[in-house]
mmCIF file of C-alpha atoms and ligand atoms in Angstrom:
data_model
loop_
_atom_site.group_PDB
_atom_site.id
_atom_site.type_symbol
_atom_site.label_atom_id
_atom_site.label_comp_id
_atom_site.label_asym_id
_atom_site.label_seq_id
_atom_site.Cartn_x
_atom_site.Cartn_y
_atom_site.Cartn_z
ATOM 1 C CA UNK A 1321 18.747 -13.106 -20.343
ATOM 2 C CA UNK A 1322 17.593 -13.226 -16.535
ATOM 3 C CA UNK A 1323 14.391 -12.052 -15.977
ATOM 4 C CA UNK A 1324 14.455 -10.966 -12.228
ATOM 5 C CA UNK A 1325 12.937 -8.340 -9.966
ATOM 6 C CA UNK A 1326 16.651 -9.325 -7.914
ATOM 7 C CA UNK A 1327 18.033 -6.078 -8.086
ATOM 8 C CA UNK A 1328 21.164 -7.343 -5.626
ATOM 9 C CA UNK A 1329 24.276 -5.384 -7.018
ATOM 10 C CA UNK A 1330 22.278 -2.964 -8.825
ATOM 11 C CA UNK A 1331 22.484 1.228 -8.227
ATOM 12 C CA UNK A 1332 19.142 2.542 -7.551
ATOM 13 C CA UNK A 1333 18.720 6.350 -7.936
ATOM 14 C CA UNK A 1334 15.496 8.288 -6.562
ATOM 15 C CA UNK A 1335 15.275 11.910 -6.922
ATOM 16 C CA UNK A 1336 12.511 13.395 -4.418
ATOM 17 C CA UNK A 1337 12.958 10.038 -2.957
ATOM 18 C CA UNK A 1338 12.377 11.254 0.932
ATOM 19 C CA UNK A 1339 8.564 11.356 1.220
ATOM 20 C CA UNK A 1340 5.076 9.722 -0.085
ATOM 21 C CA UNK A 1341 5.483 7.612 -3.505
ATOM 22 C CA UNK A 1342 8.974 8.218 -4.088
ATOM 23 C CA UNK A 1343 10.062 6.963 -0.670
ATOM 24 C CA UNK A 1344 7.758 3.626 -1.176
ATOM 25 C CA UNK A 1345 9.310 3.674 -4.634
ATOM 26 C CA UNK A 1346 13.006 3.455 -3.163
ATOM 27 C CA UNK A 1347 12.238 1.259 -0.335
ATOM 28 C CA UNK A 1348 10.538 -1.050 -2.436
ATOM 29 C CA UNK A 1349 13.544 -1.596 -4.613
ATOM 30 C CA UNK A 1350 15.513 -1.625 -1.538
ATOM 31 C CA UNK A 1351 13.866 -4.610 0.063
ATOM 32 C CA UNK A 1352 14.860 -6.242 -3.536
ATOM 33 C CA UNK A 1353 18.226 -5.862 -2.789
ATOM 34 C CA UNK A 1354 19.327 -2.412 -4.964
ATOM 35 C CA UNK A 1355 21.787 -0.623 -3.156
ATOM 36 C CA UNK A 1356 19.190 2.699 -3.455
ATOM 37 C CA UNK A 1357 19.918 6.526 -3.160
ATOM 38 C CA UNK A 1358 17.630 9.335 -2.508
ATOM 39 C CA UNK A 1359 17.650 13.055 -2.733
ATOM 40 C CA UNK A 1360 15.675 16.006 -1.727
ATOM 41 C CA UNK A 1361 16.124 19.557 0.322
ATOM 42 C CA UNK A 1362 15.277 19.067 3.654
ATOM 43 C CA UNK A 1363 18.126 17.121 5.025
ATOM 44 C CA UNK A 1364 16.468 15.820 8.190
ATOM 45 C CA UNK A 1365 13.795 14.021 5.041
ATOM 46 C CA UNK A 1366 17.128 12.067 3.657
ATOM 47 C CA UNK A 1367 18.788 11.175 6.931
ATOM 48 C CA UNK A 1368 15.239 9.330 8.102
ATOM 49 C CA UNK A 1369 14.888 7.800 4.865
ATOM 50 C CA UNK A 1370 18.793 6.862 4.264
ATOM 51 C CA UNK A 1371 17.549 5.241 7.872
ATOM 52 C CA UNK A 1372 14.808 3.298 6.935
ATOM 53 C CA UNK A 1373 16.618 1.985 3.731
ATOM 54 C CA UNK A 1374 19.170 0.397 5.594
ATOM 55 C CA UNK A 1375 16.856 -0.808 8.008
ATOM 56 C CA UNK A 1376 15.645 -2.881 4.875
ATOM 57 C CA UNK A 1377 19.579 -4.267 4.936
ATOM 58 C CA UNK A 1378 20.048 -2.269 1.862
ATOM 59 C CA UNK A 1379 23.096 -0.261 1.400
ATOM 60 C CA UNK A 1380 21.398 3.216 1.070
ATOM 61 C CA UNK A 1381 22.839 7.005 0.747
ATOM 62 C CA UNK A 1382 21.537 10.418 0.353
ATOM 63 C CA UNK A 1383 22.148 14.322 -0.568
ATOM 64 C CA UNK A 1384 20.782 17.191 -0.287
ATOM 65 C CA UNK A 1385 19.808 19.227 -3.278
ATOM 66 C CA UNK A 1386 16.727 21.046 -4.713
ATOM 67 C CA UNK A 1387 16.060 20.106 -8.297
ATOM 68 C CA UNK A 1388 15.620 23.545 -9.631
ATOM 69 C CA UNK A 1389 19.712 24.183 -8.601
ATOM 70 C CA UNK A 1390 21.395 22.020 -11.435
ATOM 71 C CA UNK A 1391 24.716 22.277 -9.768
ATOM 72 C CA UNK A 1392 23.587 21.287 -6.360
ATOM 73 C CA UNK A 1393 21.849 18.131 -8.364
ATOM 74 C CA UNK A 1394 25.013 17.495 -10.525
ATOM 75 C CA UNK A 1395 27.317 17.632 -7.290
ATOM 76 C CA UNK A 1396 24.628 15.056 -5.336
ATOM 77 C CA UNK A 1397 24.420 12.488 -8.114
ATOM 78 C CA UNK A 1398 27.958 12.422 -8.614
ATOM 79 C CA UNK A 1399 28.898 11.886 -4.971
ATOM 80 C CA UNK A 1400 26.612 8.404 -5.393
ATOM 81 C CA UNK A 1401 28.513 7.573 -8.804
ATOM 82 C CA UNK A 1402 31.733 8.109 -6.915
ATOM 83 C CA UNK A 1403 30.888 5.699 -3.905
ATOM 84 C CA UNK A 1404 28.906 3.040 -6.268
ATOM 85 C CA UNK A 1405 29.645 3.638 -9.911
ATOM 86 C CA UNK A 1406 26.856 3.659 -12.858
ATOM 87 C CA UNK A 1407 23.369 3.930 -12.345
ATOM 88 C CA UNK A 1408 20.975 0.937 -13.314
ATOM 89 C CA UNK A 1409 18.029 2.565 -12.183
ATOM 90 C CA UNK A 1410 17.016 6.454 -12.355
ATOM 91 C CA UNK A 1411 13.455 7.480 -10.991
ATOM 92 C CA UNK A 1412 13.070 11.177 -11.052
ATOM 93 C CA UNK A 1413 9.606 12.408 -8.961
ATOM 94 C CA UNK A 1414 10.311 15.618 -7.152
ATOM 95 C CA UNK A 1415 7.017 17.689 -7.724
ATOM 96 C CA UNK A 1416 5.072 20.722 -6.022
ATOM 97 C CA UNK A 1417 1.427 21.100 -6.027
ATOM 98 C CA UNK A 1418 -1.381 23.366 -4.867
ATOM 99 C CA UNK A 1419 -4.634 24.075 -6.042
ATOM 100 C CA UNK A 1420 -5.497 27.255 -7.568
ATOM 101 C CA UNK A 1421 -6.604 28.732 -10.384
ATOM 102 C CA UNK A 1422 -5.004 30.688 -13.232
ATOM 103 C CA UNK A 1423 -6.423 34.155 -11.703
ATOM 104 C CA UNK A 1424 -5.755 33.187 -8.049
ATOM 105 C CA UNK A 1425 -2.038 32.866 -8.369
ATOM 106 C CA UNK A 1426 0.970 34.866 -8.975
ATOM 107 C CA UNK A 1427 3.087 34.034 -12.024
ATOM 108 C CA UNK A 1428 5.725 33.466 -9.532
ATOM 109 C CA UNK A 1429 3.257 30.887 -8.096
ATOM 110 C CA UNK A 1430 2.947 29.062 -11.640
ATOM 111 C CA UNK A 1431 6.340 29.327 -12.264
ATOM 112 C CA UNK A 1432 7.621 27.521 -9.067
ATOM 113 C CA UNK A 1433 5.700 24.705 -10.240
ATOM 114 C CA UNK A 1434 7.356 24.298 -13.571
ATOM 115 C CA UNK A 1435 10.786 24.984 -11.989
ATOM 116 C CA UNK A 1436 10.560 22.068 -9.390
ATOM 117 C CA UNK A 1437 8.446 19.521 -12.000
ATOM 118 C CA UNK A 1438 9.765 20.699 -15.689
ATOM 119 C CA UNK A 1439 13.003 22.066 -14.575
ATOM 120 C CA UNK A 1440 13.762 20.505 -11.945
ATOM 121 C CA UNK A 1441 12.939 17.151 -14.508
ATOM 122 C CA UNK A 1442 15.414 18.748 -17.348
ATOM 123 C CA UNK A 1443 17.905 18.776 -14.780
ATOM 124 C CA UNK A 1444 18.125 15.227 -13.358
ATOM 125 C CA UNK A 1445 18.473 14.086 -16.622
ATOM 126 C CA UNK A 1446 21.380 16.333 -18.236
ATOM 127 C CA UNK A 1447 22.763 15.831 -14.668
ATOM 128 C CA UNK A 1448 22.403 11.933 -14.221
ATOM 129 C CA UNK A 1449 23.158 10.901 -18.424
ATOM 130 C CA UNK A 1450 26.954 10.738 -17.502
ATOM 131 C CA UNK A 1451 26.681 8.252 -14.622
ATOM 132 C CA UNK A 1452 23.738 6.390 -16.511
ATOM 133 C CA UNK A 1453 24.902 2.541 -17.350
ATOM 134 C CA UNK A 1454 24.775 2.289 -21.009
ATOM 135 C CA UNK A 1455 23.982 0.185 -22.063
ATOM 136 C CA UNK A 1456 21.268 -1.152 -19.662
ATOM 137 C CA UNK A 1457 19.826 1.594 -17.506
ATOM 138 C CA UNK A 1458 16.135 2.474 -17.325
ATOM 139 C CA UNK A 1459 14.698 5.772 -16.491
ATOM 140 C CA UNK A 1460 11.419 6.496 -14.925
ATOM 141 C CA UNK A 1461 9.738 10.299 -14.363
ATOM 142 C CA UNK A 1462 6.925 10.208 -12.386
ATOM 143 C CA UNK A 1463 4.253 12.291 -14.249
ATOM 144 C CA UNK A 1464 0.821 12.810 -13.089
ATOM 145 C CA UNK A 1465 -3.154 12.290 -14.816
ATOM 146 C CA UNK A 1466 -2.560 16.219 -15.054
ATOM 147 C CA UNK A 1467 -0.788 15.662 -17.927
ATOM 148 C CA UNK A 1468 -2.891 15.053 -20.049
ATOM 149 C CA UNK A 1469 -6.179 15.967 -18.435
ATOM 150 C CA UNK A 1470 -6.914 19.628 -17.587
ATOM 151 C CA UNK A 1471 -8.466 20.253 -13.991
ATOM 152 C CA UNK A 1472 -9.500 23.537 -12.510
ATOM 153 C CA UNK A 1473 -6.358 24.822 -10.046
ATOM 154 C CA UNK A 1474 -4.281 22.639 -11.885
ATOM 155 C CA UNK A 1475 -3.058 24.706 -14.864
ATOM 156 C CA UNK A 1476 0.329 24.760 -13.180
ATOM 157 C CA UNK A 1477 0.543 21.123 -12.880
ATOM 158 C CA UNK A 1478 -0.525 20.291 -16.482
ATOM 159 C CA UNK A 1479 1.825 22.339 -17.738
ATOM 160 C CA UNK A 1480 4.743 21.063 -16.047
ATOM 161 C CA UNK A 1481 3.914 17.265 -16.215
ATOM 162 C CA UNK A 1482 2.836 17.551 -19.916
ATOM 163 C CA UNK A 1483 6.461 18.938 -20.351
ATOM 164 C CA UNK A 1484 7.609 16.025 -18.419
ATOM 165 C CA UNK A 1485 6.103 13.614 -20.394
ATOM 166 C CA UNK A 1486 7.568 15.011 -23.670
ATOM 167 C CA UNK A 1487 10.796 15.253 -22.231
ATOM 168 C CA UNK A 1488 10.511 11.135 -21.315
ATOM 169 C CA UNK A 1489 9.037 10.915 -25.299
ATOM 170 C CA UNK A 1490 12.138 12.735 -26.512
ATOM 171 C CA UNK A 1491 14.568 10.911 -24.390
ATOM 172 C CA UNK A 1492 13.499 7.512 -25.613
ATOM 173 C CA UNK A 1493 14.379 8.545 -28.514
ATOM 174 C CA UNK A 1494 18.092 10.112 -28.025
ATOM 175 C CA UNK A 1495 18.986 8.026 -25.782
ATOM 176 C CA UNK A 1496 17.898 4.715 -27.159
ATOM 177 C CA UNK A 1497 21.037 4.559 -29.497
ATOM 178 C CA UNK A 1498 22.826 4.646 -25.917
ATOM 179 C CA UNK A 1499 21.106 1.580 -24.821
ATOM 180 C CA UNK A 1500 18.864 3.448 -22.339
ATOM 181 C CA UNK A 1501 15.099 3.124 -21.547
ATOM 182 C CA UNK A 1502 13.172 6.401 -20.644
ATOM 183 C CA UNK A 1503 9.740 5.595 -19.319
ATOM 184 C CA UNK A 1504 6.826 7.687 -17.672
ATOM 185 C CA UNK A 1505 4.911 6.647 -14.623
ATOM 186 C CA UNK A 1506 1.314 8.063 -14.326
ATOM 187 C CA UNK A 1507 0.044 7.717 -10.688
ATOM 188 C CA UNK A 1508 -3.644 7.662 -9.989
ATOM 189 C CA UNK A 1509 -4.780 8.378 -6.441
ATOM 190 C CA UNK A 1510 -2.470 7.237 -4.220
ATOM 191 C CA UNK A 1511 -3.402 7.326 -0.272
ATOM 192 C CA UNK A 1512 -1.920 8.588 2.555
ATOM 193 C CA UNK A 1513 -0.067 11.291 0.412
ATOM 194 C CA UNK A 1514 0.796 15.160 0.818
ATOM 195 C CA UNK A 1515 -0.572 15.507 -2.872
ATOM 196 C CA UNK A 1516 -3.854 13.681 -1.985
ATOM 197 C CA UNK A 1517 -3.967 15.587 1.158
ATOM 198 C CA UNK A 1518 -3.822 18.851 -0.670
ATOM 199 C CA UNK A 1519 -6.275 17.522 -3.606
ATOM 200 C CA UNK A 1520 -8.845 16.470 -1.461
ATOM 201 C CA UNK A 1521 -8.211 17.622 1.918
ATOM 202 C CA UNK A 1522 -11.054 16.002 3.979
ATOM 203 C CA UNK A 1523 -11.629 12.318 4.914
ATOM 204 C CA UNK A 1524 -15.227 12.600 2.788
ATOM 205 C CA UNK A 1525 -13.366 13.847 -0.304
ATOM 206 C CA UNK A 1526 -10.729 11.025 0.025
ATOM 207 C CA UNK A 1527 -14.078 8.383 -0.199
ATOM 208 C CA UNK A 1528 -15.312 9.788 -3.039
ATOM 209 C CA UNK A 1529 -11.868 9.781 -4.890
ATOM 210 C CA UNK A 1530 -11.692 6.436 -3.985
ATOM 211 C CA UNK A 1531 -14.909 5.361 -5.008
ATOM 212 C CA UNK A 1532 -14.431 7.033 -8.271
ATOM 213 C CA UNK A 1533 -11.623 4.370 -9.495
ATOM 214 C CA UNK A 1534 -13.013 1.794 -11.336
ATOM 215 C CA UNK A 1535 -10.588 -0.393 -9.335
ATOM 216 C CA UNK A 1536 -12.640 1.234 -5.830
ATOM 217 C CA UNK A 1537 -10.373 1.921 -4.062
ATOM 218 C CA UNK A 1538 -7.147 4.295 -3.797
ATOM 219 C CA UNK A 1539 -3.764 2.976 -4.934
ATOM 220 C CA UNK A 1540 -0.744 2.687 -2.675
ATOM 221 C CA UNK A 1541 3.129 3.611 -3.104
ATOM 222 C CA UNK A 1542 3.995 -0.238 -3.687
ATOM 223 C CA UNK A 1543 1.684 -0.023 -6.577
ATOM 224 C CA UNK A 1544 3.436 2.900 -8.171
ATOM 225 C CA UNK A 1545 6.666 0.784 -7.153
ATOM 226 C CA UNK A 1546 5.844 -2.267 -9.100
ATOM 227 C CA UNK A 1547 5.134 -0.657 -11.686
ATOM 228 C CA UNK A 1548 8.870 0.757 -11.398
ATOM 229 C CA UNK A 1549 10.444 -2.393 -10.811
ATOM 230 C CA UNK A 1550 8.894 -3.955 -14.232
ATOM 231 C CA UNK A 1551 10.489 -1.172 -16.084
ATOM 232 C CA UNK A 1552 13.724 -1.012 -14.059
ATOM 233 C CA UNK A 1553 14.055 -4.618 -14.808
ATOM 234 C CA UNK A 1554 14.501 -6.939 -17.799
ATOM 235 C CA UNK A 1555 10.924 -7.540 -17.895
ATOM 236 C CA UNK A 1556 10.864 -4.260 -19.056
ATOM 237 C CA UNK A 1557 13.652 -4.405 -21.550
ATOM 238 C CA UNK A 1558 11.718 -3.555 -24.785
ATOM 239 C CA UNK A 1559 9.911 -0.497 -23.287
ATOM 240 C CA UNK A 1560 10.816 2.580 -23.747
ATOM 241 C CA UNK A 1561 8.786 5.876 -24.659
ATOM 242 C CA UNK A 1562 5.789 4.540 -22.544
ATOM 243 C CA UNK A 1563 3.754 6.747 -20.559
ATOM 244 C CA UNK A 1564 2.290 4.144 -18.539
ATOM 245 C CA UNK A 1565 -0.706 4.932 -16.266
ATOM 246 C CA UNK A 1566 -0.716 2.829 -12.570
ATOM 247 C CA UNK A 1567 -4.082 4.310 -11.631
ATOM 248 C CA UNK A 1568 -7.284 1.334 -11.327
ATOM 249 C CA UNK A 1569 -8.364 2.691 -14.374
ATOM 250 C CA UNK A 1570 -8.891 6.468 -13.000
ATOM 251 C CA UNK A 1571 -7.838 8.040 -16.096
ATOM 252 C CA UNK A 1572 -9.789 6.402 -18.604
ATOM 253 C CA UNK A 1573 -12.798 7.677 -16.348
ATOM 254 C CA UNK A 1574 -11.830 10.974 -16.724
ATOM 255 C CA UNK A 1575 -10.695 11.122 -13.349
ATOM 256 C CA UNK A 1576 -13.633 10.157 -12.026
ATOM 257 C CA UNK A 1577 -15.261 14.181 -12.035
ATOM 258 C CA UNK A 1578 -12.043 15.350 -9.666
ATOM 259 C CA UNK A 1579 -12.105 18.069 -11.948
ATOM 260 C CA UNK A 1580 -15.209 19.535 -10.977
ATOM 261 C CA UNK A 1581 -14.804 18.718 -7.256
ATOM 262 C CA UNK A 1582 -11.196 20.848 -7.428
ATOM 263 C CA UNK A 1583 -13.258 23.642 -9.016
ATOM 264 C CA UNK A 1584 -15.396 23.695 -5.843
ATOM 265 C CA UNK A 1585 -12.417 23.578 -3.872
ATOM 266 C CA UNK A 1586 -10.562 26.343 -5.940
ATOM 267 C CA UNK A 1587 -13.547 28.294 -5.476
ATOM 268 C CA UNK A 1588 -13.737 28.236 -1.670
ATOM 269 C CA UNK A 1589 -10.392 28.294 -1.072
ATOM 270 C CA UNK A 1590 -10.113 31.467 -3.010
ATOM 271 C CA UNK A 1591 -13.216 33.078 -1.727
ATOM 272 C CA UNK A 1592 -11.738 32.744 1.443
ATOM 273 C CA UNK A 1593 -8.684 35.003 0.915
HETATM 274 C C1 HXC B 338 -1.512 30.316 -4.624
HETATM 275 C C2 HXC B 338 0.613 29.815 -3.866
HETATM 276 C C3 HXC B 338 0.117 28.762 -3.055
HETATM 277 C C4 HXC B 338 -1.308 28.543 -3.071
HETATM 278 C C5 HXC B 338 2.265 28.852 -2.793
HETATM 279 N N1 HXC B 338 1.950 29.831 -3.664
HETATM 280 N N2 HXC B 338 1.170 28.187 -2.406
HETATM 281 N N3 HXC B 338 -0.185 30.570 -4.652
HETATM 282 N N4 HXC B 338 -2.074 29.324 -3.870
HETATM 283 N N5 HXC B 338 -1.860 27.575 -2.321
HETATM 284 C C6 HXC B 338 2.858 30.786 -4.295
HETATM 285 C C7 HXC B 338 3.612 31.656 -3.287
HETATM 286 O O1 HXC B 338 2.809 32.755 -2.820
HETATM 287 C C8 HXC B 338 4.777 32.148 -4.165
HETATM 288 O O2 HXC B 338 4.356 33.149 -5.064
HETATM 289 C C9 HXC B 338 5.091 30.923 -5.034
HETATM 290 O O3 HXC B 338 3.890 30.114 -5.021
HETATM 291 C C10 HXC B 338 6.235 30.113 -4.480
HETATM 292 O O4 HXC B 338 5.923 29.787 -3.130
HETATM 293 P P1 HXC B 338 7.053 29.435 -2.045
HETATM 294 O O5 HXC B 338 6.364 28.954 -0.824
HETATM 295 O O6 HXC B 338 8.018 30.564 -1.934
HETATM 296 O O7 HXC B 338 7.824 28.263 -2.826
HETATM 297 P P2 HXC B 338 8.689 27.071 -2.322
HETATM 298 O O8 HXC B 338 9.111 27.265 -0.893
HETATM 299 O O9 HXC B 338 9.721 26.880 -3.340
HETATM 300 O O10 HXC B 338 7.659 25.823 -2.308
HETATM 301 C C11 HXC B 338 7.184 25.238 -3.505
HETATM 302 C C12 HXC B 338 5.698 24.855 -3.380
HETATM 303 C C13 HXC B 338 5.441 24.075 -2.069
HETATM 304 C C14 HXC B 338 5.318 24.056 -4.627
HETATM 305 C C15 HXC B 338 4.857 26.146 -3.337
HETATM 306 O O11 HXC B 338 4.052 23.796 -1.916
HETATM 307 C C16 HXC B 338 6.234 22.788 -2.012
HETATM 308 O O12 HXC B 338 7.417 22.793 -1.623
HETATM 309 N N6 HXC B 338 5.654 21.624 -2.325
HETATM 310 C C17 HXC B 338 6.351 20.309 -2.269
HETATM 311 C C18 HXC B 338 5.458 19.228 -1.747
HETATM 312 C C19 HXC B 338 4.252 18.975 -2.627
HETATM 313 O O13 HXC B 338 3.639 19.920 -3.150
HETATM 314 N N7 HXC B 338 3.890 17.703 -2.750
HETATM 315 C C20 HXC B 338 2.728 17.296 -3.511
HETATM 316 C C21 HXC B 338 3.127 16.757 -4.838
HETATM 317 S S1 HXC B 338 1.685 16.009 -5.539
HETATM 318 P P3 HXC B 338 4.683 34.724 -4.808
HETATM 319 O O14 HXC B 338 4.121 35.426 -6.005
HETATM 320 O O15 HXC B 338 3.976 35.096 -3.531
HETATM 321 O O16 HXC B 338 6.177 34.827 -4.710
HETATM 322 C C22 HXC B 338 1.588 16.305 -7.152
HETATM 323 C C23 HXC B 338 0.447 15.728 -7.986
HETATM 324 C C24 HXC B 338 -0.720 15.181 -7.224
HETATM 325 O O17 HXC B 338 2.444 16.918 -7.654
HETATM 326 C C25 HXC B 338 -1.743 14.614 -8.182
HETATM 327 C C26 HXC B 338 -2.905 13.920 -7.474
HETATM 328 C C27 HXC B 338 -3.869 13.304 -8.444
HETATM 329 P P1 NAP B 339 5.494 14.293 -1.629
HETATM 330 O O1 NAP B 339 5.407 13.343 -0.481
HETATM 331 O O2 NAP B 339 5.372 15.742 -1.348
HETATM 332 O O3 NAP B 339 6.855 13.974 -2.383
HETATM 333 C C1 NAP B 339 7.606 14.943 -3.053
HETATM 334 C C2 NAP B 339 9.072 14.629 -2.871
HETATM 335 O O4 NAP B 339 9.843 15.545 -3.648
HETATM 336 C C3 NAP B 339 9.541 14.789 -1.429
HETATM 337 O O5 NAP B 339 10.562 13.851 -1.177
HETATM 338 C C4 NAP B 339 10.120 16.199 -1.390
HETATM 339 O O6 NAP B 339 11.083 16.295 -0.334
HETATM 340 C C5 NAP B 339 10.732 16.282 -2.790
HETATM 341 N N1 NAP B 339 10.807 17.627 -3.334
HETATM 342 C C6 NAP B 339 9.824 18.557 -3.454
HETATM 343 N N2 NAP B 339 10.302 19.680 -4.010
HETATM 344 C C7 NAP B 339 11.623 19.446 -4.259
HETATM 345 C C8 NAP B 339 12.658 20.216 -4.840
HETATM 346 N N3 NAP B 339 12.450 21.486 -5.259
HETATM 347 N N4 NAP B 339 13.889 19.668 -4.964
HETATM 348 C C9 NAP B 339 14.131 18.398 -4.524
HETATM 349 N N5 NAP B 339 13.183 17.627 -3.976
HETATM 350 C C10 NAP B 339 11.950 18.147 -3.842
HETATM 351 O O7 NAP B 339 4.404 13.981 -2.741
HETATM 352 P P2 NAP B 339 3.610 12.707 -3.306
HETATM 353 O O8 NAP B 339 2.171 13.038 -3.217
HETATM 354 O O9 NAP B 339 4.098 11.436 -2.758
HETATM 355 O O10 NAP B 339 3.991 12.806 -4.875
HETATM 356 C C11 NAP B 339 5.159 12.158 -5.390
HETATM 357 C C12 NAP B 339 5.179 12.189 -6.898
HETATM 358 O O11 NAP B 339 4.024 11.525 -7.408
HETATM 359 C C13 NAP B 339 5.149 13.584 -7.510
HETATM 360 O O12 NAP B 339 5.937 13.598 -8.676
HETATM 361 C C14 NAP B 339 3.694 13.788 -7.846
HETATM 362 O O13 NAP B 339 3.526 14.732 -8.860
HETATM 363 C C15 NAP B 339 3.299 12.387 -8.289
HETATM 364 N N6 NAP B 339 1.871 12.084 -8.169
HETATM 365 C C16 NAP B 339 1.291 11.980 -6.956
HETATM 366 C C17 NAP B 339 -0.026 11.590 -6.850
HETATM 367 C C18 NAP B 339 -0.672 11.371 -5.509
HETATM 368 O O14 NAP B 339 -1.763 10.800 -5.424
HETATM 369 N N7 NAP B 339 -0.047 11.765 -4.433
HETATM 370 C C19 NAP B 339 -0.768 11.346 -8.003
HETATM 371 C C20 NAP B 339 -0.160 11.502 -9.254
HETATM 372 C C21 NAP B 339 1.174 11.868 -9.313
HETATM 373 P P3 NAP B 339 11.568 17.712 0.305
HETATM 374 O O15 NAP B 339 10.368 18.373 0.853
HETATM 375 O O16 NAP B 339 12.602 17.309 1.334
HETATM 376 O O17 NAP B 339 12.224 18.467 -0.802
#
């Protein structure tokens, strides 16, 4: 077996692949040699990012589709198995996020959540499982500390990435027998992101997130990308089911009292409306 984070000649997939993590995620593997495609809606997103992949000397591609349409998704990710064939390497991270609380949104609001994470989740994978390599290909959702620890304004979020999580659980399961690895990435606090700007939206807040990882400091998109490569790679070839957290320890802190800081936040947010 060759253990290798080489991924020349391999078919890198990532869904929501056009800004923030994601996009470090598939440029990452890209500067490892994948041929790498992304996806999201905003078409100008995928053409700059198609861009910068290839300006790693990767052979890059994109589409256009919104995760909660499971046709537009089925039509994208065949157009890459047409022009490259099977897919070694699936990450699937499209998410929304906004703080509020359970009284301060519409169910509308909640539900657009679960339809871009949950759904929008459920439907890269029915979509992708056809042009998945089996044996050998390794799936990775990208989940969030949400999932498994509530936070005021973030009922929405839980929900969804909980769901997520099961659905990797599940997956390891029926698709094991197909040779295929399904695998959970937990983020911490990752700088320099839309989801950090709208968790903690000022420049203080940021410092104190940061100082609350045991590591002390915030992570970056190549972390969250190693931690991809591992399990897109044969290093990773006995892992499967894992919900693996890639946060300085965050989590096991309890999220270092972000819970109580987003209920201050929730709460003057919403008492300004
Ligand atoms: C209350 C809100 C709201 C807010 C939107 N809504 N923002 N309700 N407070 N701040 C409501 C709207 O009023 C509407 O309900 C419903 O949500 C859908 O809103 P739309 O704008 O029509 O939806 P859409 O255009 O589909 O946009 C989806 C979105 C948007 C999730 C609302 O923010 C988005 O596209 N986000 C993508 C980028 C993103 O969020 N990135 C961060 C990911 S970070 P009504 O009832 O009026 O119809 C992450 C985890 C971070 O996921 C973890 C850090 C530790
Ligand atoms: P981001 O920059 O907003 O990335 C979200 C990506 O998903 C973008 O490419 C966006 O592009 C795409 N997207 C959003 N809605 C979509 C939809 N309906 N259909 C298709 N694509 C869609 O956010 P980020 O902060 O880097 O977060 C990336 C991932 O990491 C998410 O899964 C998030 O939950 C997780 N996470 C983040 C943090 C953090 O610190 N930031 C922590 C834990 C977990 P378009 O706008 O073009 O659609």
């Amino acid at each position: 077996m060759s253990l290798t984070l080489d991924f020349t000649g391999r078919n890198v997939v990532v869904v929501g692949g056009t800004s923030g993590i994601n996009r470090g995620i598939a440029e990452l593997f890209a500067r490892h040699g994948a041929r790498v495609a992304v996806a999201s809606r905003k078409a100008e997103k995928v053409a700059d990012t198609v861009a910068a992949l290839e300006g790693h000397g990767a052979e890059a591609m994109g589409f256009v589709a919104d995760v909660r349409d499971m046709g537009a998704v089925e039509a994208g990710l065949k157009t890459v198995h047409d022009a490259w064939g099977d897919f070694d390497v699936l990450v699937s991270g499209a998410a929304g996020n906004f703080p509020a609380s359970v009284n301060g949104m519409s169910a509308n609001a909640f539900r657009s959540v679960v339809d871009i994470d949950l759904m929008g989740t459920l439907h890269v994978m029915k979509a992708s499982f056809p042009f998945l390599r089996k044996p050998g290909a390794s799936v990775v959702n990208i989940s969030a500390p949400q999932a498994f620890l509530p936070m005021p304004g973030q009922a929405h979020v839980s929900a969804a990435k909980a769901g997520v999580d099961m659905i990797t659980r599940t997956l390891a399961i029926e698709w094991g027998a197909h040779g295929v690895r399904v695998n959970s990435v937990v983020p911490g606090p990752i700088g320099g992101t839309e989801g950090m700007a709208r968790l903690a939206p000022t420049p203080e807040a940021i410092g104190k997130v940061a100082a609350s990882v045991p590591l002390g400091r915030l992570g970056t998109p190549d972390d969250i990308g190693h931690a991809c490569m591992f399990l897109g790679s044969d290093l990773g070839a006995y892992v499967s089911g894992a919900v693996l957290p890639v946060d300085g320890g965050w989590a096991q802190s309890g999220c270092g009292g972000m819970g109580a800081f987003l209920g201050k936040l929730v709460q003057q947010l919403e008492g300004q409306r």
